[in-house]
mmCIF file of C-alpha atoms in Angstrom:
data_model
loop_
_atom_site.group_PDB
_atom_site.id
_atom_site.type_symbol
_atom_site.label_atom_id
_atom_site.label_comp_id
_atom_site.label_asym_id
_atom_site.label_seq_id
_atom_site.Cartn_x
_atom_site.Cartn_y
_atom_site.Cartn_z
ATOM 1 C CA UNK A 1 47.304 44.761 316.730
ATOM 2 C CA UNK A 2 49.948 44.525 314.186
ATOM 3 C CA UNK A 3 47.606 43.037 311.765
ATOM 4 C CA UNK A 4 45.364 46.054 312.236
ATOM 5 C CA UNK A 5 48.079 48.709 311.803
ATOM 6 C CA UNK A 6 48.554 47.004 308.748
ATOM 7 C CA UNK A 7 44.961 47.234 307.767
ATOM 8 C CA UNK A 8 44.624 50.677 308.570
ATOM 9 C CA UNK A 9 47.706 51.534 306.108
ATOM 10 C CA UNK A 10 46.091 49.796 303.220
ATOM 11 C CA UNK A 11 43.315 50.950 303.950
ATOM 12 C CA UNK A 12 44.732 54.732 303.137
ATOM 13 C CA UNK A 13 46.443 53.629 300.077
ATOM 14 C CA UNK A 14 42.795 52.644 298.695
ATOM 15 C CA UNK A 15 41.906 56.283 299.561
ATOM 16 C CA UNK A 16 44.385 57.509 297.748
ATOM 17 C CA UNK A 17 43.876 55.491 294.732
ATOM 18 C CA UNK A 18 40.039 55.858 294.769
ATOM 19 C CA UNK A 19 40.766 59.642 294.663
ATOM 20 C CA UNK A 20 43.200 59.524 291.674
ATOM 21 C CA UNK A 21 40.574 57.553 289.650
ATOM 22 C CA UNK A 22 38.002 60.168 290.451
ATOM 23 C CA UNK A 23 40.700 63.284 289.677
ATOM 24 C CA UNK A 24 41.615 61.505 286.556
ATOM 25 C CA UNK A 25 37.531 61.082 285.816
ATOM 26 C CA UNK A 26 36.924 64.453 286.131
ATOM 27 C CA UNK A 27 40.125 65.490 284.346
ATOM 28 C CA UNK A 28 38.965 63.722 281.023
ATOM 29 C CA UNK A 29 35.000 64.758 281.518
ATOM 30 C CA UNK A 30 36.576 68.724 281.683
ATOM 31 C CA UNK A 31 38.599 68.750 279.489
ATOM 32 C CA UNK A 32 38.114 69.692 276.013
ATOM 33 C CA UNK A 33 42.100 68.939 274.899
ATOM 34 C CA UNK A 34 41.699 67.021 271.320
ATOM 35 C CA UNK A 35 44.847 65.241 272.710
ATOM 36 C CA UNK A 36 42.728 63.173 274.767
ATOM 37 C CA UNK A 37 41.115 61.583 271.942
ATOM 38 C CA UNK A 38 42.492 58.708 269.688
ATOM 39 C CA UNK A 39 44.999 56.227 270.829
ATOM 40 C CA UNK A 40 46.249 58.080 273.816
ATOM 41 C CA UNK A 41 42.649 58.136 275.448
ATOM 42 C CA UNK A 42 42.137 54.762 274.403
ATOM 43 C CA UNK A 43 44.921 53.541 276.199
ATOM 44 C CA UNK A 44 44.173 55.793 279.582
ATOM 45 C CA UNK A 45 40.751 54.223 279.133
ATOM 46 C CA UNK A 46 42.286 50.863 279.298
ATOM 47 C CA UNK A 47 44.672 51.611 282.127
ATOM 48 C CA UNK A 48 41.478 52.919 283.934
ATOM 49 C CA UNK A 49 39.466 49.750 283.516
ATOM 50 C CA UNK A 50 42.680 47.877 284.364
ATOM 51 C CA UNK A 51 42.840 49.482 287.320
ATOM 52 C CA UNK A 52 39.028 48.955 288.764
ATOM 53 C CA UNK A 53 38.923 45.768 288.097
ATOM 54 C CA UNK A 54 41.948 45.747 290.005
ATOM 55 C CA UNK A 55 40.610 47.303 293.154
ATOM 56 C CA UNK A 56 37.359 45.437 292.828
ATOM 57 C CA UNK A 57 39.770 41.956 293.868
ATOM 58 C CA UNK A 58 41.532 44.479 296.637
ATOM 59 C CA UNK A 59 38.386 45.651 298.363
ATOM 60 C CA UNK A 60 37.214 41.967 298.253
ATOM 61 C CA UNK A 61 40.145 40.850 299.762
ATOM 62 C CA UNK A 62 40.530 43.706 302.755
ATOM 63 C CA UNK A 63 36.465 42.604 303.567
ATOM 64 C CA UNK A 64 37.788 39.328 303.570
ATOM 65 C CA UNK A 65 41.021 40.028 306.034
ATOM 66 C CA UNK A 66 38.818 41.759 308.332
ATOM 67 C CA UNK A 67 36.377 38.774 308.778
ATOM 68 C CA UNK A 68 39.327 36.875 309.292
ATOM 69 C CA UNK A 69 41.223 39.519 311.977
ATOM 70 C CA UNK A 70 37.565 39.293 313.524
ATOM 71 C CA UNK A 71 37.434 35.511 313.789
ATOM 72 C CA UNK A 72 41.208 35.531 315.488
ATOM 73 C CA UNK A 73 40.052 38.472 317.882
ATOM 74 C CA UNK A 74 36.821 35.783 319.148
ATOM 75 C CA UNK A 75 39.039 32.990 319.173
ATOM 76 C CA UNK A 76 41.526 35.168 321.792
ATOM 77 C CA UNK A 77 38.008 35.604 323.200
ATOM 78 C CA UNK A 78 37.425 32.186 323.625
ATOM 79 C CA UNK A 79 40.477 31.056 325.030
ATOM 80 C CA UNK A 80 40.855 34.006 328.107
ATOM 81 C CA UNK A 81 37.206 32.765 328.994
ATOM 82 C CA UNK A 82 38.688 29.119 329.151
ATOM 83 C CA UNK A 83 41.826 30.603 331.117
ATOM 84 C CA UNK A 84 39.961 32.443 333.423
ATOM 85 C CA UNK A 85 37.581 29.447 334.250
ATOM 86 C CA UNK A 86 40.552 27.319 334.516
ATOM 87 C CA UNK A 87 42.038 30.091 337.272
ATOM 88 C CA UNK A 88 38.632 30.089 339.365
ATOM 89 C CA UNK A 89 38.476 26.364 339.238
ATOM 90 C CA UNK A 90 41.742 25.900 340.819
ATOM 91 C CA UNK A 91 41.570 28.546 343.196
ATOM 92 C CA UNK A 92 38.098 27.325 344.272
ATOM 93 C CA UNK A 93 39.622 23.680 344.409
ATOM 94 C CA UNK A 94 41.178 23.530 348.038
ATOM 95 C CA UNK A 95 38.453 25.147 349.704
ATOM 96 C CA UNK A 96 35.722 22.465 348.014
ATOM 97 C CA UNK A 97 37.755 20.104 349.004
ATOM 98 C CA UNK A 98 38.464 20.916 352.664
ATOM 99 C CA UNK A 99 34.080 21.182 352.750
ATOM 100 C CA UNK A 100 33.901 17.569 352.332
ATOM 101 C CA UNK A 101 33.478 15.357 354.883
ATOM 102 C CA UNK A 102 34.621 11.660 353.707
ATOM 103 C CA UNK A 103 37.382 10.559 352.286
ATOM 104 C CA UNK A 104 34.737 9.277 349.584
ATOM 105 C CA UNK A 105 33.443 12.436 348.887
ATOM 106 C CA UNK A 106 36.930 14.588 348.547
ATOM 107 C CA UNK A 107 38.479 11.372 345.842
ATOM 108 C CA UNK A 108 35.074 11.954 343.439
ATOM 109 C CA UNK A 109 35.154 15.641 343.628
ATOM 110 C CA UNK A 110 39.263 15.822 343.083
ATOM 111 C CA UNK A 111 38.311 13.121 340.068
ATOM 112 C CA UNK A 112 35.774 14.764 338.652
ATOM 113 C CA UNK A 113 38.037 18.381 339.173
ATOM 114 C CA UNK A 114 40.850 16.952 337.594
ATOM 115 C CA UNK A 115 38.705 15.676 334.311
ATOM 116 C CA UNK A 116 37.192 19.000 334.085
ATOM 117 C CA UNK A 117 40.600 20.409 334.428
ATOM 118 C CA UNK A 118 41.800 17.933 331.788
ATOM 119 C CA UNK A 119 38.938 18.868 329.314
ATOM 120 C CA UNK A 120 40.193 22.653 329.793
ATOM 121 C CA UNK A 121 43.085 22.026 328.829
ATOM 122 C CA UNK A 122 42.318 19.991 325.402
ATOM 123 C CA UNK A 123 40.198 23.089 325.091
ATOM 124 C CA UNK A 124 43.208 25.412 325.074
ATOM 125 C CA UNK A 125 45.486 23.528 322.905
ATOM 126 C CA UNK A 126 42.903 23.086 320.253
ATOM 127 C CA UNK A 127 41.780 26.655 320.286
ATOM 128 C CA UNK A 128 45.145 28.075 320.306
ATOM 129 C CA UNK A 129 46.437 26.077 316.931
ATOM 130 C CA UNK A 130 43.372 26.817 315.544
ATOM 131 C CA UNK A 131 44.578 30.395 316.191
ATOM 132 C CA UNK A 132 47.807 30.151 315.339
ATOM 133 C CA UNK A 133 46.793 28.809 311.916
ATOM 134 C CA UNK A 134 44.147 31.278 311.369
ATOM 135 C CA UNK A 135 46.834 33.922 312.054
ATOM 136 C CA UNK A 136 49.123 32.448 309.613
ATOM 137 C CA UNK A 137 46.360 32.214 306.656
ATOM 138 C CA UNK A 138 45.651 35.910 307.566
ATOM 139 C CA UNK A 139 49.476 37.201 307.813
ATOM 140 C CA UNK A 140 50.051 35.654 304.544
ATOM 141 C CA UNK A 141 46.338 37.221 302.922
ATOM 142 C CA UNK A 142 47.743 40.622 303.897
ATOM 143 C CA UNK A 143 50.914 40.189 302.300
ATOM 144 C CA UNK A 144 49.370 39.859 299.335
ATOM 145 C CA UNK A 145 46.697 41.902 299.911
ATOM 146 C CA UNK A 146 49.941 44.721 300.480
ATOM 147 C CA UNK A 147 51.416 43.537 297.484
ATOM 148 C CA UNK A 148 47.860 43.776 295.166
ATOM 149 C CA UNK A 149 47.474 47.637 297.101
ATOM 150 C CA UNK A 150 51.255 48.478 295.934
ATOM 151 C CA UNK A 151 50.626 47.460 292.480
ATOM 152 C CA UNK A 152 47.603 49.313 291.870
ATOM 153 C CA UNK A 153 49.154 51.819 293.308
ATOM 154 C CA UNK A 154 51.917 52.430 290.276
ATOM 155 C CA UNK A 155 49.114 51.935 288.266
ATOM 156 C CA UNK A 156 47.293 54.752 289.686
ATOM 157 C CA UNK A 157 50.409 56.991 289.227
ATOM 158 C CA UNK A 158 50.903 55.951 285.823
ATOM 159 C CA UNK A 159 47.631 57.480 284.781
ATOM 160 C CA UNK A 160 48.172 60.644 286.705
ATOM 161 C CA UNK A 161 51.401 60.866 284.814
ATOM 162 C CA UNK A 162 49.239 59.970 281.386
ATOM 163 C CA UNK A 163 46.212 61.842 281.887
ATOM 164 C CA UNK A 164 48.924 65.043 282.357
ATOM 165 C CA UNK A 165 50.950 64.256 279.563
ATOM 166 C CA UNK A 166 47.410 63.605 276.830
ATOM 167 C CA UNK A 167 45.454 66.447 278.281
ATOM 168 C CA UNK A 168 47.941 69.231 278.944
ATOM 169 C CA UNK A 169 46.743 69.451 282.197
ATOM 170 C CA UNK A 170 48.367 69.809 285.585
ATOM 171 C CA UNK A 171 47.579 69.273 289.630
ATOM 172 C CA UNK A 172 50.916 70.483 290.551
ATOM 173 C CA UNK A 173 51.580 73.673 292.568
ATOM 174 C CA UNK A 174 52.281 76.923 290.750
ATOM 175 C CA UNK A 175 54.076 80.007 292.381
ATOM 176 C CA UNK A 176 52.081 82.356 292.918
ATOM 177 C CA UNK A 177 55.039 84.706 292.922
ATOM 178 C CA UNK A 178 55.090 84.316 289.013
ATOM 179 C CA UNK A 179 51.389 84.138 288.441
ATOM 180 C CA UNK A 180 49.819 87.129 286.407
ATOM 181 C CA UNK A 181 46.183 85.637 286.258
ATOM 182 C CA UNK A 182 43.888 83.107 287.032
ATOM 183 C CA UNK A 183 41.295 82.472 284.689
ATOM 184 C CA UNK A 184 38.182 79.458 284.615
ATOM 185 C CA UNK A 185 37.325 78.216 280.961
ATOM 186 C CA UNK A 186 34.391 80.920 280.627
ATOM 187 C CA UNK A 187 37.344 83.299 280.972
ATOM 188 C CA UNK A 188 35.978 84.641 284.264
ATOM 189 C CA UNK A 189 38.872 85.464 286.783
ATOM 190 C CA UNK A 190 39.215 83.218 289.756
ATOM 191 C CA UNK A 191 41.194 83.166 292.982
ATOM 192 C CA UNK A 192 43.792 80.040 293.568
ATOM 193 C CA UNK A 193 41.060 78.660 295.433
ATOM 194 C CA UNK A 194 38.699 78.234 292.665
ATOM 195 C CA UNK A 195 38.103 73.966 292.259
ATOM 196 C CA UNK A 196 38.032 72.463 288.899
ATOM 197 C CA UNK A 197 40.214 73.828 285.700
ATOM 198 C CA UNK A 198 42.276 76.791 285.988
ATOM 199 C CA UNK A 199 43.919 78.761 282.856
ATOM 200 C CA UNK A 200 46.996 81.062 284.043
ATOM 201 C CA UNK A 201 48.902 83.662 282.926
ATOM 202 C CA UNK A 202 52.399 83.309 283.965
ATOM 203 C CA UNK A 203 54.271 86.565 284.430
ATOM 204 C CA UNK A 204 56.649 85.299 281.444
ATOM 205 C CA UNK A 205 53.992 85.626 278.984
ATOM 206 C CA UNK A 206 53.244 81.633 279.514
ATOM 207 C CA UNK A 207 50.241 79.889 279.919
ATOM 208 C CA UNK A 208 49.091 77.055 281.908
ATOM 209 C CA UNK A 209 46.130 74.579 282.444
ATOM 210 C CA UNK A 210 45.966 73.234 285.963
ATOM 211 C CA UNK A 211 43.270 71.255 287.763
ATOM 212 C CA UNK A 212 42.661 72.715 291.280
ATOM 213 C CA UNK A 213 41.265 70.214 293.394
#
């Protein structure tokens, strides 16, 4: 379950980054800034590729964790079936027994019980190392599954933080207090709501380009 958890929190980091490379996509397809050409696109670009080839290994290797959490979760399976069999066996034992008529009879049925019984029980300790390694191999995949996650992550916000600084552009909140106008790039007036590139007129005479996602 802790595994999962896990899972389920890289799992929203990927969101997150898959959504900055499409905001920063869309920032540099919109944008008609001649700062984002030259060197300083160039090297976005190459942060960019950097990055999904990046998450191409980190998808791989979160399809690859879940077959593995999958194969553990069978394997737990396996071994409460072999558990529970073991249970009905030996509760099931005394009454066989006391059915039997000879002496003959009850020592081959408690010999062949206590060979099944012994067979169980190789069964258990096999399947539960075999589950205890597969758990290791799979706590130490996600660590560095975690680790591959955190680093594309401060990849991701380095090209937020570059795409901002080459294009002029901005996703941050502005007050609205101090907002004259909003404007899209025909000049039209828009509401705050408006998705895509903003142009405002600050109060103070300043003017802004924002992205509104």
């Amino acid at each position: 379950k802790e595994m999962e958890e896990k899972l389920a929190e890289v799992e929203e980091v990927i969101k997150t980054i898959e959504t900055r490379i499409a905001d920063v996509e869309q920032l540099l397809a919109e944008s008609s800034s001649a700062r984002t050409r030259g060197e300083d696109r160039d090297k976005l670009l190459e942060l960019m590729n950097k990055l999904k080839e990046n998450m191409g290994t980190v998808t791989a290797q979160r399809d690859e964790l879940k077959d593995q959490i999958a194969l553990v979760q069978a394997q737990l399976a396996t071994v409460d079936e072999s558990f529970q069999t073991e249970k009905t066996l030996a509760e099931s034992a005394p009454v066989l027994l006391q059915s039997l008529t000879t002496s003959e009879e009850v020592e081959a049925q408690a010999g062949a019980m206590e060979s099944q019984a012994s067979l169980l029980g190789q069964l258990l300790v096999e399947n539960i190392n075999k589950i205890s390694g597969n758990c290791n191999n799979v706590i130490d995949n996600l660590n560095i599954l975690i680790d591959n996650v955190n680093n594309c992550n401060k990849i991701s916000e380095v090209i937020i933080q570059e795409t901002k600084a080459i294009t002029g552009l901005s996703t941050l909140q502005t007050d609205e207090a101090e907002v004259q106008g909003r404007y899209d790039m025909q000049g039209r007036q828009v509401d705050s709501n408006q998705k895509g590139l903003q142009i405002i007129r600050m109060k103070n005479g300043q003017m802004r380009k924002v992205y509104v996602r």
